Amino acid sequence: MSQVEPPAGNYQQLLYRIHRHLRPKTYLEIGVGKGKSLAQALPETVAVCIDPVPRALDPVSCSPKLFSITSDSFFEQHDLSQELGGLPLDMAFIDGMHLFEFALRDFINVEKSSHAETLVLIHDCYPIGAETAARQRTTMEWSGDVWKLIVCLKEYRPDLGIAVADSPPTGLGMVTGLDPSSTVLAERYDEICERFIDLDYDRALGQSKQQALNRIDGDWKAVQPLLDARRTAHPMGH
């Protein structure tokens, strides 16, 4: 099936370009929805997808292995590397529950199956404003408090490369330099949740939103060099 490139300017178009530039052998997607993001994957990519309530998928070119359970249940019951045919994880897209603690657990579990060049993408990391970034949904466009994961990783995991592409509507986080042997986040999970769940948007970001979230432009010219440099110690920011 030929893949039609999404309209320029949104995160789907950026996902399309990333898949074709990196050509990952393996791919994990948490939060499939109707499959619009999954549709950006290449036919030859071995894909595992997780969504407790998947909807009718849009046409996709890959042949995904779909698990209709929560991501927590998946990682408790399954070995990701085994589900990927014994291959390491090259790329992941986290777009599940729009709450910080869920995104944090997903990241912890994904990193366990990563390698030095794995790319982890996280949706909703550059919110429009405080109202759309709240833990309770009151708006049509809602990103929740996933943005806190970027602030958290910058503090607790300065070894990672972190950047957030300002691609509409609510940004795309990019994390590289992963270390599957790291236990920092898991060991300090309770402490981190206590600190970050109630973190105030204005207090945390204020006038320094761009700096606090390691913002870069959402166009391909800004993103590609960072992906190509992911083999270095700190390819993006920290």
PDB file of C-alpha atoms in Angstrom:
ATOM      1  CA  MET A   1       0.000   0.000   0.000  1.00  0.00           C
ATOM      2  CA  SER A   2       1.381   3.396  -0.926  1.00  0.00           C
ATOM      3  CA  GLN A   3       1.526   5.890   1.906  1.00  0.00           C
ATOM      4  CA  VAL A   4       0.162   9.381   1.373  1.00  0.00           C
ATOM      5  CA  GLU A   5       2.223  11.969   3.226  1.00  0.00           C
ATOM      6  CA  PRO A   6       0.148  13.820   5.834  1.00  0.00           C
ATOM      7  CA  PRO A   7      -0.259  17.596   5.522  1.00  0.00           C
ATOM      8  CA  ALA A   8       2.879  19.501   6.484  1.00  0.00           C
ATOM      9  CA  GLY A   9       3.024  21.174   9.845  1.00  0.00           C
ATOM     10  CA  ASN A  10       1.465  18.688  12.255  1.00  0.00           C
ATOM     11  CA  TYR A  11       2.984  15.883  14.297  1.00  0.00           C
ATOM     12  CA  GLN A  12       1.650  13.193  11.963  1.00  0.00           C
ATOM     13  CA  GLN A  13       3.702  14.626   9.131  1.00  0.00           C
ATOM     14  CA  LEU A  14       6.728  14.662  11.411  1.00  0.00           C
ATOM     15  CA  LEU A  15       6.153  11.008  12.325  1.00  0.00           C
ATOM     16  CA  TYR A  16       5.932  10.207   8.619  1.00  0.00           C
ATOM     17  CA  ARG A  17       9.326  11.811   7.973  1.00  0.00           C
ATOM     18  CA  ILE A  18      10.952  10.187  11.017  1.00  0.00           C
ATOM     19  CA  HIS A  19       9.840   6.686  10.002  1.00  0.00           C
ATOM     20  CA  ARG A  20      11.215   7.153   6.506  1.00  0.00           C
ATOM     21  CA  HIS A  21      14.467   8.672   7.664  1.00  0.00           C
ATOM     22  CA  LEU A  22      15.322   6.161  10.391  1.00  0.00           C
ATOM     23  CA  ARG A  23      13.508   3.142   8.884  1.00  0.00           C
ATOM     24  CA  PRO A  24      13.201   1.357  12.251  1.00  0.00           C
ATOM     25  CA  LYS A  25      13.130  -2.428  12.134  1.00  0.00           C
ATOM     26  CA  THR A  26      10.911  -2.497  15.219  1.00  0.00           C
ATOM     27  CA  TYR A  27       8.304  -0.099  16.547  1.00  0.00           C
ATOM     28  CA  LEU A  28       6.089   0.133  19.628  1.00  0.00           C
ATOM     29  CA  GLU A  29       3.018   2.343  19.817  1.00  0.00           C
ATOM     30  CA  ILE A  30       1.145   2.941  23.082  1.00  0.00           C
ATOM     31  CA  GLY A  31      -2.282   4.461  22.442  1.00  0.00           C
ATOM     32  CA  VAL A  32      -3.393   3.551  18.936  1.00  0.00           C
ATOM     33  CA  GLY A  33      -6.786   5.250  18.665  1.00  0.00           C
ATOM     34  CA  LYS A  34      -7.920   5.041  15.051  1.00  0.00           C
ATOM     35  CA  GLY A  35      -4.422   4.254  13.826  1.00  0.00           C
ATOM     36  CA  LYS A  36      -3.508   7.601  12.275  1.00  0.00           C
ATOM     37  CA  SER A  37      -0.049   7.532  13.855  1.00  0.00           C
ATOM     38  CA  LEU A  38       0.399   3.830  13.159  1.00  0.00           C
ATOM     39  CA  ALA A  39      -0.341   4.542   9.495  1.00  0.00           C
ATOM     40  CA  GLN A  40       2.991   6.366   9.270  1.00  0.00           C
ATOM     41  CA  ALA A  41       4.988   3.162   9.891  1.00  0.00           C
ATOM     42  CA  LEU A  42       6.662   1.390   6.978  1.00  0.00           C
ATOM     43  CA  PRO A  43       5.403  -1.960   5.610  1.00  0.00           C
ATOM     44  CA  GLU A  44       8.566  -3.806   6.651  1.00  0.00           C
ATOM     45  CA  THR A  45       8.541  -2.536  10.243  1.00  0.00           C
ATOM     46  CA  VAL A  46       7.722  -5.087  12.950  1.00  0.00           C
ATOM     47  CA  ALA A  47       5.135  -3.268  15.047  1.00  0.00           C
ATOM     48  CA  VAL A  48       3.575  -3.923  18.451  1.00  0.00           C
ATOM     49  CA  CYS A  49       0.610  -1.759  19.401  1.00  0.00           C
ATOM     50  CA  ILE A  50      -1.170  -1.368  22.720  1.00  0.00           C
ATOM     51  CA  ASP A  51      -4.592   0.138  23.327  1.00  0.00           C
ATOM     52  CA  PRO A  52      -7.221  -1.076  25.805  1.00  0.00           C
ATOM     53  CA  VAL A  53     -10.057   0.167  23.583  1.00  0.00           C
ATOM     54  CA  PRO A  54      -8.834   0.298  19.983  1.00  0.00           C
ATOM     55  CA  ARG A  55     -11.233   1.745  17.449  1.00  0.00           C
ATOM     56  CA  ALA A  56     -11.634   0.753  13.812  1.00  0.00           C
ATOM     57  CA  LEU A  57      -8.181   1.316  12.384  1.00  0.00           C
ATOM     58  CA  ASP A  58      -7.493   3.488   9.384  1.00  0.00           C
ATOM     59  CA  PRO A  59      -5.602   1.618   6.635  1.00  0.00           C
ATOM     60  CA  VAL A  60      -2.015   0.891   7.686  1.00  0.00           C
ATOM     61  CA  SER A  61       0.840  -0.448   5.605  1.00  0.00           C
ATOM     62  CA  CYS A  62       2.535  -2.508   8.328  1.00  0.00           C
ATOM     63  CA  SER A  63       1.102  -5.655   9.950  1.00  0.00           C
ATOM     64  CA  PRO A  64       0.894  -4.704  13.619  1.00  0.00           C
ATOM     65  CA  LYS A  65       0.493  -7.077  16.533  1.00  0.00           C
ATOM     66  CA  LEU A  66      -2.297  -5.414  18.530  1.00  0.00           C
ATOM     67  CA  PHE A  67      -2.820  -5.931  22.258  1.00  0.00           C
ATOM     68  CA  SER A  68      -6.199  -4.710  23.544  1.00  0.00           C
ATOM     69  CA  ILE A  69      -5.034  -4.177  27.122  1.00  0.00           C
ATOM     70  CA  THR A  70      -3.541  -1.336  29.137  1.00  0.00           C
ATOM     71  CA  SER A  71       0.165  -0.684  28.786  1.00  0.00           C
ATOM     72  CA  ASP A  72       0.682  -1.562  32.461  1.00  0.00           C
ATOM     73  CA  SER A  73      -0.928  -4.955  31.867  1.00  0.00           C
ATOM     74  CA  PHE A  74       1.078  -5.512  28.700  1.00  0.00           C
ATOM     75  CA  PHE A  75       4.423  -4.979  30.395  1.00  0.00           C
ATOM     76  CA  GLU A  76       3.355  -7.173  33.328  1.00  0.00           C
ATOM     77  CA  GLN A  77       2.245 -10.029  31.096  1.00  0.00           C
ATOM     78  CA  HIS A  78       4.480  -9.844  28.032  1.00  0.00           C
ATOM     79  CA  ASP A  79       8.119  -9.572  27.068  1.00  0.00           C
ATOM     80  CA  LEU A  80       8.354  -6.810  24.471  1.00  0.00           C
ATOM     81  CA  SER A  81      11.505  -8.151  22.828  1.00  0.00           C
ATOM     82  CA  GLN A  82       9.848 -11.532  22.426  1.00  0.00           C
ATOM     83  CA  GLU A  83       6.753  -9.938  20.882  1.00  0.00           C
ATOM     84  CA  LEU A  84       9.074  -8.125  18.465  1.00  0.00           C
ATOM     85  CA  GLY A  85      10.464 -11.457  17.297  1.00  0.00           C
ATOM     86  CA  GLY A  86      13.518 -11.331  19.538  1.00  0.00           C
ATOM     87  CA  LEU A  87      14.647  -8.016  18.075  1.00  0.00           C
ATOM     88  CA  PRO A  88      15.564  -4.921  20.121  1.00  0.00           C
ATOM     89  CA  LEU A  89      13.281  -1.887  20.108  1.00  0.00           C
ATOM     90  CA  ASP A  90      14.309   0.778  17.599  1.00  0.00           C
ATOM     91  CA  MET A  91      11.511   3.300  18.043  1.00  0.00           C
ATOM     92  CA  ALA A  92       8.523   3.904  20.313  1.00  0.00           C
ATOM     93  CA  PHE A  93       5.642   6.362  20.331  1.00  0.00           C
ATOM     94  CA  ILE A  94       3.971   7.006  23.694  1.00  0.00           C
ATOM     95  CA  ASP A  95       0.473   8.449  23.325  1.00  0.00           C
ATOM     96  CA  GLY A  96      -1.592   6.688  25.965  1.00  0.00           C
ATOM     97  CA  MET A  97      -3.267   8.203  29.003  1.00  0.00           C
ATOM     98  CA  HIS A  98      -2.687  11.962  29.079  1.00  0.00           C
ATOM     99  CA  LEU A  99      -1.522  11.929  32.685  1.00  0.00           C
ATOM    100  CA  PHE A 100       2.038  12.304  33.929  1.00  0.00           C
ATOM    101  CA  GLU A 101       2.281   9.151  36.042  1.00  0.00           C
ATOM    102  CA  PHE A 102       1.040   6.926  33.195  1.00  0.00           C
ATOM    103  CA  ALA A 103       3.492   8.448  30.723  1.00  0.00           C
ATOM    104  CA  LEU A 104       6.292   8.028  33.264  1.00  0.00           C
ATOM    105  CA  ARG A 105       5.513   4.326  33.754  1.00  0.00           C
ATOM    106  CA  ASP A 106       5.344   3.831  29.998  1.00  0.00           C
ATOM    107  CA  PHE A 107       8.733   5.476  29.570  1.00  0.00           C
ATOM    108  CA  ILE A 108      10.281   3.340  32.332  1.00  0.00           C
ATOM    109  CA  ASN A 109       8.990   0.151  30.718  1.00  0.00           C
ATOM    110  CA  VAL A 110       9.964   1.183  27.193  1.00  0.00           C
ATOM    111  CA  GLU A 111      13.515   2.014  28.239  1.00  0.00           C
ATOM    112  CA  LYS A 112      14.029  -1.529  29.538  1.00  0.00           C
ATOM    113  CA  SER A 113      13.821  -2.799  25.943  1.00  0.00           C
ATOM    114  CA  SER A 114      15.858   0.011  24.398  1.00  0.00           C
ATOM    115  CA  HIS A 115      19.392   0.183  23.039  1.00  0.00           C
ATOM    116  CA  ALA A 116      21.890   2.980  22.439  1.00  0.00           C
ATOM    117  CA  GLU A 117      20.163   4.283  19.294  1.00  0.00           C
ATOM    118  CA  THR A 118      16.515   3.812  20.283  1.00  0.00           C
ATOM    119  CA  LEU A 119      14.302   6.836  19.736  1.00  0.00           C
ATOM    120  CA  VAL A 120      11.357   7.389  22.075  1.00  0.00           C
ATOM    121  CA  LEU A 121       8.688   9.827  20.888  1.00  0.00           C
ATOM    122  CA  ILE A 122       6.156  11.239  23.347  1.00  0.00           C
ATOM    123  CA  HIS A 123       3.050  13.074  22.207  1.00  0.00           C
ATOM    124  CA  ASP A 124       1.555  16.130  23.969  1.00  0.00           C
ATOM    125  CA  CYS A 125       4.789  17.508  25.428  1.00  0.00           C
ATOM    126  CA  TYR A 126       4.334  21.131  24.304  1.00  0.00           C
ATOM    127  CA  PRO A 127       0.877  22.162  25.525  1.00  0.00           C
ATOM    128  CA  ILE A 128      -1.046  25.135  24.211  1.00  0.00           C
ATOM    129  CA  GLY A 129      -1.603  26.621  27.664  1.00  0.00           C
ATOM    130  CA  ALA A 130      -2.470  25.935  31.285  1.00  0.00           C
ATOM    131  CA  GLU A 131      -6.119  25.076  30.625  1.00  0.00           C
ATOM    132  CA  THR A 132      -5.378  22.424  27.989  1.00  0.00           C
ATOM    133  CA  ALA A 133      -2.487  21.072  30.089  1.00  0.00           C
ATOM    134  CA  ALA A 134      -4.549  20.412  33.209  1.00  0.00           C
ATOM    135  CA  ARG A 135      -5.111  16.949  34.643  1.00  0.00           C
ATOM    136  CA  GLN A 136      -8.868  17.302  34.255  1.00  0.00           C
ATOM    137  CA  ARG A 137     -10.211  17.733  30.723  1.00  0.00           C
ATOM    138  CA  THR A 138     -12.294  20.861  30.238  1.00  0.00           C
ATOM    139  CA  THR A 139     -11.383  21.722  26.613  1.00  0.00           C
ATOM    140  CA  MET A 140     -11.760  20.134  23.162  1.00  0.00           C
ATOM    141  CA  GLU A 141      -7.988  20.152  22.601  1.00  0.00           C
ATOM    142  CA  TRP A 142      -6.495  18.468  25.677  1.00  0.00           C
ATOM    143  CA  SER A 143      -2.919  17.305  26.199  1.00  0.00           C
ATOM    144  CA  GLY A 144      -3.094  16.663  29.933  1.00  0.00           C
ATOM    145  CA  ASP A 145       0.017  16.973  32.057  1.00  0.00           C
ATOM    146  CA  VAL A 146       2.316  14.766  29.963  1.00  0.00           C
ATOM    147  CA  TRP A 147       4.574  17.843  29.649  1.00  0.00           C
ATOM    148  CA  LYS A 148       5.753  17.168  33.198  1.00  0.00           C
ATOM    149  CA  LEU A 149       7.606  14.114  31.932  1.00  0.00           C
ATOM    150  CA  ILE A 150      10.035  16.372  30.049  1.00  0.00           C
ATOM    151  CA  VAL A 151      10.713  18.462  33.157  1.00  0.00           C
ATOM    152  CA  CYS A 152      11.122  15.281  35.191  1.00  0.00           C
ATOM    153  CA  LEU A 153      13.540  13.610  32.784  1.00  0.00           C
ATOM    154  CA  LYS A 154      15.688  16.723  32.555  1.00  0.00           C
ATOM    155  CA  GLU A 155      16.152  16.654  36.328  1.00  0.00           C
ATOM    156  CA  TYR A 156      16.352  12.937  37.086  1.00  0.00           C
ATOM    157  CA  ARG A 157      17.995  11.734  33.870  1.00  0.00           C
ATOM    158  CA  PRO A 158      20.475  14.360  32.693  1.00  0.00           C
ATOM    159  CA  ASP A 159      22.203  11.593  30.730  1.00  0.00           C
ATOM    160  CA  LEU A 160      19.376  11.560  28.181  1.00  0.00           C
ATOM    161  CA  GLY A 161      19.070  13.641  25.036  1.00  0.00           C
ATOM    162  CA  ILE A 162      15.777  15.520  25.205  1.00  0.00           C
ATOM    163  CA  ALA A 163      14.020  17.877  22.799  1.00  0.00           C
ATOM    164  CA  VAL A 164      10.426  18.802  22.075  1.00  0.00           C
ATOM    165  CA  ALA A 165       9.409  19.612  18.520  1.00  0.00           C
ATOM    166  CA  ASP A 166       6.779  22.361  18.514  1.00  0.00           C
ATOM    167  CA  SER A 167       4.575  20.575  15.986  1.00  0.00           C
ATOM    168  CA  PRO A 168       0.823  21.254  16.145  1.00  0.00           C
ATOM    169  CA  PRO A 169      -1.288  20.777  17.966  1.00  0.00           C
ATOM    170  CA  THR A 170       0.602  19.891  21.175  1.00  0.00           C
ATOM    171  CA  GLY A 171       4.169  18.992  20.342  1.00  0.00           C
ATOM    172  CA  LEU A 172       6.249  15.848  20.006  1.00  0.00           C
ATOM    173  CA  GLY A 173       8.867  14.958  22.623  1.00  0.00           C
ATOM    174  CA  MET A 174      12.014  13.146  21.445  1.00  0.00           C
ATOM    175  CA  VAL A 175      14.289  11.229  23.798  1.00  0.00           C
ATOM    176  CA  THR A 176      17.562   9.528  22.884  1.00  0.00           C
ATOM    177  CA  GLY A 177      20.590   8.104  24.664  1.00  0.00           C
ATOM    178  CA  LEU A 178      18.467   5.591  26.558  1.00  0.00           C
ATOM    179  CA  ASP A 179      20.008   3.171  29.056  1.00  0.00           C
ATOM    180  CA  PRO A 180      18.099  -0.091  29.671  1.00  0.00           C
ATOM    181  CA  SER A 181      20.156  -0.709  32.803  1.00  0.00           C
ATOM    182  CA  SER A 182      19.048   2.526  34.480  1.00  0.00           C
ATOM    183  CA  THR A 183      16.859   2.079  37.565  1.00  0.00           C
ATOM    184  CA  VAL A 184      16.706   5.717  38.703  1.00  0.00           C
ATOM    185  CA  LEU A 185      13.146   6.420  37.618  1.00  0.00           C
ATOM    186  CA  ALA A 186      11.737   3.120  38.844  1.00  0.00           C
ATOM    187  CA  GLU A 187      13.444   3.331  42.222  1.00  0.00           C
ATOM    188  CA  ARG A 188      12.318   6.918  42.770  1.00  0.00           C
ATOM    189  CA  TYR A 189       8.884   6.585  41.175  1.00  0.00           C
ATOM    190  CA  ASP A 190       6.896   7.365  44.339  1.00  0.00           C
ATOM    191  CA  GLU A 191       9.055  10.373  45.135  1.00  0.00           C
ATOM    192  CA  ILE A 192       8.745  11.661  41.578  1.00  0.00           C
ATOM    193  CA  CYS A 193       4.954  11.309  41.545  1.00  0.00           C
ATOM    194  CA  GLU A 194       4.668  13.110  44.862  1.00  0.00           C
ATOM    195  CA  ARG A 195       6.658  16.013  43.463  1.00  0.00           C
ATOM    196  CA  PHE A 196       5.253  16.267  39.946  1.00  0.00           C
ATOM    197  CA  ILE A 197       1.589  15.267  39.954  1.00  0.00           C
ATOM    198  CA  ASP A 198       0.563  18.505  41.660  1.00  0.00           C
ATOM    199  CA  LEU A 199       3.204  20.653  39.947  1.00  0.00           C
ATOM    200  CA  ASP A 200       1.643  23.950  38.874  1.00  0.00           C
ATOM    201  CA  TYR A 201       1.844  24.792  35.165  1.00  0.00           C
ATOM    202  CA  ASP A 202       2.519  28.500  35.584  1.00  0.00           C
ATOM    203  CA  ARG A 203       5.037  27.969  38.361  1.00  0.00           C
ATOM    204  CA  ALA A 204       6.906  25.279  36.453  1.00  0.00           C
ATOM    205  CA  LEU A 205       6.939  26.964  33.049  1.00  0.00           C
ATOM    206  CA  GLY A 206       6.043  30.621  33.564  1.00  0.00           C
ATOM    207  CA  GLN A 207       7.954  32.806  31.131  1.00  0.00           C
ATOM    208  CA  SER A 208      10.483  30.047  30.372  1.00  0.00           C
ATOM    209  CA  LYS A 209       8.256  27.471  28.663  1.00  0.00           C
ATOM    210  CA  GLN A 210      10.550  27.100  25.660  1.00  0.00           C
ATOM    211  CA  GLN A 211      13.641  26.549  27.783  1.00  0.00           C
ATOM    212  CA  ALA A 212      11.911  24.364  30.367  1.00  0.00           C
ATOM    213  CA  LEU A 213      10.616  22.010  27.677  1.00  0.00           C
ATOM    214  CA  ASN A 214      13.705  22.090  25.407  1.00  0.00           C
ATOM    215  CA  ARG A 215      11.624  23.422  22.527  1.00  0.00           C
ATOM    216  CA  ILE A 216      12.831  23.267  18.944  1.00  0.00           C
ATOM    217  CA  ASP A 217      10.971  24.194  15.759  1.00  0.00           C
ATOM    218  CA  GLY A 218       8.625  21.495  14.557  1.00  0.00           C
ATOM    219  CA  ASP A 219       9.880  21.459  10.970  1.00  0.00           C
ATOM    220  CA  TRP A 220      12.033  18.709   9.476  1.00  0.00           C
ATOM    221  CA  LYS A 221      15.072  20.967   9.059  1.00  0.00           C
ATOM    222  CA  ALA A 222      15.258  21.353  12.835  1.00  0.00           C
ATOM    223  CA  VAL A 223      14.465  17.736  13.697  1.00  0.00           C
ATOM    224  CA  GLN A 224      16.634  15.792  11.246  1.00  0.00           C
ATOM    225  CA  PRO A 225      20.058  16.938  12.549  1.00  0.00           C
ATOM    226  CA  LEU A 226      19.106  15.923  16.077  1.00  0.00           C
ATOM    227  CA  LEU A 227      18.075  12.465  14.959  1.00  0.00           C
ATOM    228  CA  ASP A 228      21.286  12.032  12.982  1.00  0.00           C
ATOM    229  CA  ALA A 229      23.321  13.037  16.040  1.00  0.00           C
ATOM    230  CA  ARG A 230      21.587  10.597  18.399  1.00  0.00           C
ATOM    231  CA  ARG A 231      24.694   8.398  18.650  1.00  0.00           C
ATOM    232  CA  THR A 232      26.502  11.093  20.650  1.00  0.00           C
ATOM    233  CA  ALA A 233      26.357  11.355  24.435  1.00  0.00           C
ATOM    234  CA  HIS A 234      23.947  14.304  24.542  1.00  0.00           C
ATOM    235  CA  PRO A 235      22.535  14.611  21.000  1.00  0.00           C
ATOM    236  CA  MET A 236      19.733  17.031  21.732  1.00  0.00           C
ATOM    237  CA  GLY A 237      19.575  18.673  25.117  1.00  0.00           C
ATOM    238  CA  HIS A 238      19.659  17.916  28.805  1.00  0.00           C
TER     239      HIS A 238
END
